[in-house]
């Protein structure tokens, strides 16, 4: 029961912090209507997400879930874009003057971000709460605890909002800084993590990993460089370092910090106050001191934004679990050569999971995988690819398979497609009720063809 | 505003537009990565990727023209800076188009040759006929990048021979040639009972097509896991040869031999450590002969010996000449890339000199 409360509270708290930051900035601009609009849009997004989450399995709904899984990190992309587009636009320095309002497109982008900020996570919340309810045999209690968690988080948001108003936090949050603070919240992704979803920081690391791997491959192709075993040990070790996940995490943090640093630099270059003739020196000194003081305070908020990005990346690197590599479950063929695999256990797996099976003949052991893709589609693939020696795959966080030989992460969504680093797909299978059937002869032939082709 | 002034205004704006294009490219890469999980090559050579990349390159090139105009007709005090910017931007555009062209448009082909083999380049324009010479294997790299040497001599039209190695590629005609992998090609003389050849000639081990069914006839040695990556090293030391229109299969494995004067067990898991020490001499082979799925012969055969069995005979050579697979690429792209790089280096040196000069003058 407590789990349902904590999960919902943390998820809603993520939205609460986002709202507090936005509200503080908008209050500074005296844009109360936009404050209410953004708050309302976030709540509407959550409600809509919960509705989608409780709807039964139906193709259009599954379609939405599929694209949510793939597309939910676009919010982070929007945030970076927003920060970069309006990177030089910072609030007027001090004083009680109302600064010039943010441009309409920025507000519209903020509205889009707030409506989708918690929507994807909200879709996954009902099933998680329902699982907890089943586990404690009190579905109603779990739902109530979940609702209570959301309400408490909303109240927390109101308290923080009022504190932010009292301490005039909005004077320290400029438009680009708001985008970056929201990015920090999304990168930390506590809400996503409580639902066992990958936060934006994990996905950023994986993207860097894949881009570096692809770029290395590209480099070798373009420059006609020879295979790794022909390279000098030190060169090879350097390449290994480039493929080190920790290096990718650091690089992801640096790349995500660059837009913030650009914005910070733009802020530092803001014009110093110009004084009219006749202003006393003491007043000038006071004004300049206030200018510098304000600069330091805003600078500290920039540090917080960068800190959130780095914390998220360090957290993900620290939480990086050992790759999941289950022992294959032995299966045998019926008299007619059919291998039957029960889907009862597999069906319980969530999207983005896999199970391994081994089929032994007198000559070889064929290991194949059943992969439940993020859109809940099933793929049957061999535990080998067309390129590397047959060391197989393990599964890593963030919805990726990992080639155990060349360490390439493969997005689960692309598993089942042929070619490249993808595991070799076996498409000739049928599902009848709770049983998946495949022809052992065709499976062996495919395996031998792949292994033979690698000679 | 007449067309000239519009053009000048556009040239002035080009660098900023190129920067914007860079942001669009990053956004495009992230979008396709998040949405479809594409690899970087697919992203870049897709139509939108190509349009974005080429636009950026064109804008950088136009930007360099704009800077050149400023260097020629702009304020005198900024001429040096604009000239350096022209050089840097032009070099960058040339390098980038070189890289892009190399990914998307270069011609790539490969072929395998043995020692002393003539090569006729049918269908490969501007690649002359080549007479290949000796192959050199050494466990010592020719440059700081490589830990091994796999070279083949190549002579064109009787000119002094060139060496084609693993890296860097060698220019022959308009092609860049490099060794991709190597293997062994024993000269096999396999006769049937009536003395007719079933297979006669150099058998390039590791290149014969093999049906999944035939592959199950024998136990293959495990593929050694040598370092990371997609490997062509170590070369295969065993092969199944099936003559055309025949039920016979010959399985041949080189089990030992002298490499650089030292007797080596080539079935050992660490055999790859000394395969590039030199060529294999006085080898010992393990062979199996099948008629259909029935094994008709199995045994070890020393170099130069003839193995006889009820269905025929087979003789194997004292020496095993290596063969190499050569990758040949064609296109001006790499040259453009390196020229661009050179121009950028000159520009950077110019910028550094100018910076130093200004600092000294200020002092």
XYZ file of N, CA and C in Angstrom, chain A residues 226-227 230 453-455, chain B residues 110-113 135 137 150 152 165-166 178-184 204-208 231-236 322-327:
120
model
N 41.940 -0.886 -40.872
C 41.811 -2.337 -40.755
C 41.073 -2.746 -39.479
N 40.821 -4.024 -39.403
C 40.095 -4.601 -38.284
C 40.853 -4.411 -36.967
N 44.305 -5.993 -35.972
C 45.506 -5.534 -36.657
C 46.046 -4.235 -36.040
N 27.584 -18.518 -42.544
C 27.872 -17.261 -43.235
C 28.955 -16.459 -42.557
N 29.206 -16.754 -41.270
C 30.224 -15.975 -40.550
C 31.618 -16.556 -40.738
N 31.693 -17.729 -41.403
C 33.007 -18.356 -41.541
C 33.904 -17.544 -42.479
N 35.780 -5.242 -53.821
C 36.835 -6.036 -53.188
C 37.127 -7.253 -54.053
N 38.351 -7.736 -53.961
C 38.723 -8.939 -54.703
C 39.832 -9.651 -53.950
N 39.950 -10.947 -54.197
C 40.969 -11.737 -53.503
C 42.037 -12.169 -54.498
N 43.284 -12.086 -54.077
C 44.386 -12.498 -54.948
C 45.420 -13.294 -54.147
N 53.601 -11.897 -50.803
C 52.862 -11.427 -49.621
C 53.804 -11.514 -48.423
N 54.078 -11.359 -44.260
C 53.357 -11.408 -42.978
C 54.369 -11.153 -41.865
N 50.569 -7.035 -43.045
C 50.114 -7.948 -44.101
C 50.202 -7.135 -45.394
N 51.182 -6.904 -49.738
C 51.378 -7.618 -51.001
C 51.993 -6.645 -52.001
N 49.196 -2.491 -48.261
C 49.166 -3.030 -46.902
C 47.827 -2.801 -46.243
N 47.814 -2.983 -44.922
C 46.563 -2.833 -44.167
C 46.156 -1.364 -44.067
N 43.610 -1.324 -50.147
C 44.194 -1.766 -48.869
C 43.806 -3.215 -48.622
N 44.646 -3.880 -47.848
C 44.372 -5.279 -47.514
C 43.317 -5.322 -46.420
N 42.271 -6.092 -46.650
C 41.206 -6.207 -45.665
C 41.424 -7.422 -44.777
N 41.851 -8.516 -45.376
C 42.132 -9.723 -44.598
C 43.049 -10.627 -45.398
N 43.531 -11.653 -44.742
C 44.348 -12.615 -45.461
C 43.934 -14.032 -45.059
N 44.413 -14.985 -45.833
C 44.099 -16.378 -45.529
C 45.135 -17.266 -46.194
N 44.848 -18.556 -46.245
C 45.808 -19.517 -46.796
C 45.189 -20.249 -47.978
N 41.376 -21.375 -51.607
C 41.433 -20.261 -50.652
C 40.560 -20.591 -49.440
N 41.244 -21.023 -48.409
C 40.527 -21.495 -47.221
C 39.741 -20.349 -46.585
N 38.478 -20.649 -46.281
C 37.620 -19.640 -45.648
C 36.736 -18.911 -46.629
N 36.794 -19.306 -47.900
C 35.977 -18.570 -48.884
C 34.981 -19.477 -49.610
N 35.001 -20.772 -49.314
C 34.130 -21.673 -50.078
C 32.695 -21.601 -49.556
N 35.286 -9.481 -36.807
C 36.635 -9.915 -37.088
C 36.848 -10.745 -38.332
N 37.920 -10.415 -39.055
C 38.432 -11.279 -40.114
C 39.751 -11.895 -39.665
N 40.098 -11.645 -38.417
C 41.336 -12.202 -37.899
C 41.018 -13.025 -36.668
N 41.584 -14.180 -36.471
C 42.572 -14.846 -37.314
C 41.931 -15.500 -38.537
N 42.721 -15.745 -39.579
C 42.158 -16.394 -40.761
C 41.761 -17.829 -40.461
N 40.831 -18.325 -41.210
C 40.369 -19.701 -41.007
C 41.461 -20.682 -41.456
N 49.918 -17.631 -48.865
C 48.771 -16.862 -48.382
C 48.036 -16.160 -49.524
N 46.821 -15.782 -49.272
C 46.068 -14.927 -50.197
C 45.578 -13.721 -49.400
N 45.276 -12.663 -50.108
C 44.746 -11.477 -49.421
C 43.467 -11.015 -50.113
N 42.579 -10.469 -49.311
C 41.408 -9.796 -49.883
C 41.700 -8.305 -49.865
N 41.538 -7.692 -51.028
C 41.855 -6.263 -51.147
C 40.571 -5.470 -51.296
N 40.488 -4.405 -50.530
C 39.350 -3.481 -50.670
C 39.811 -2.329 -51.541
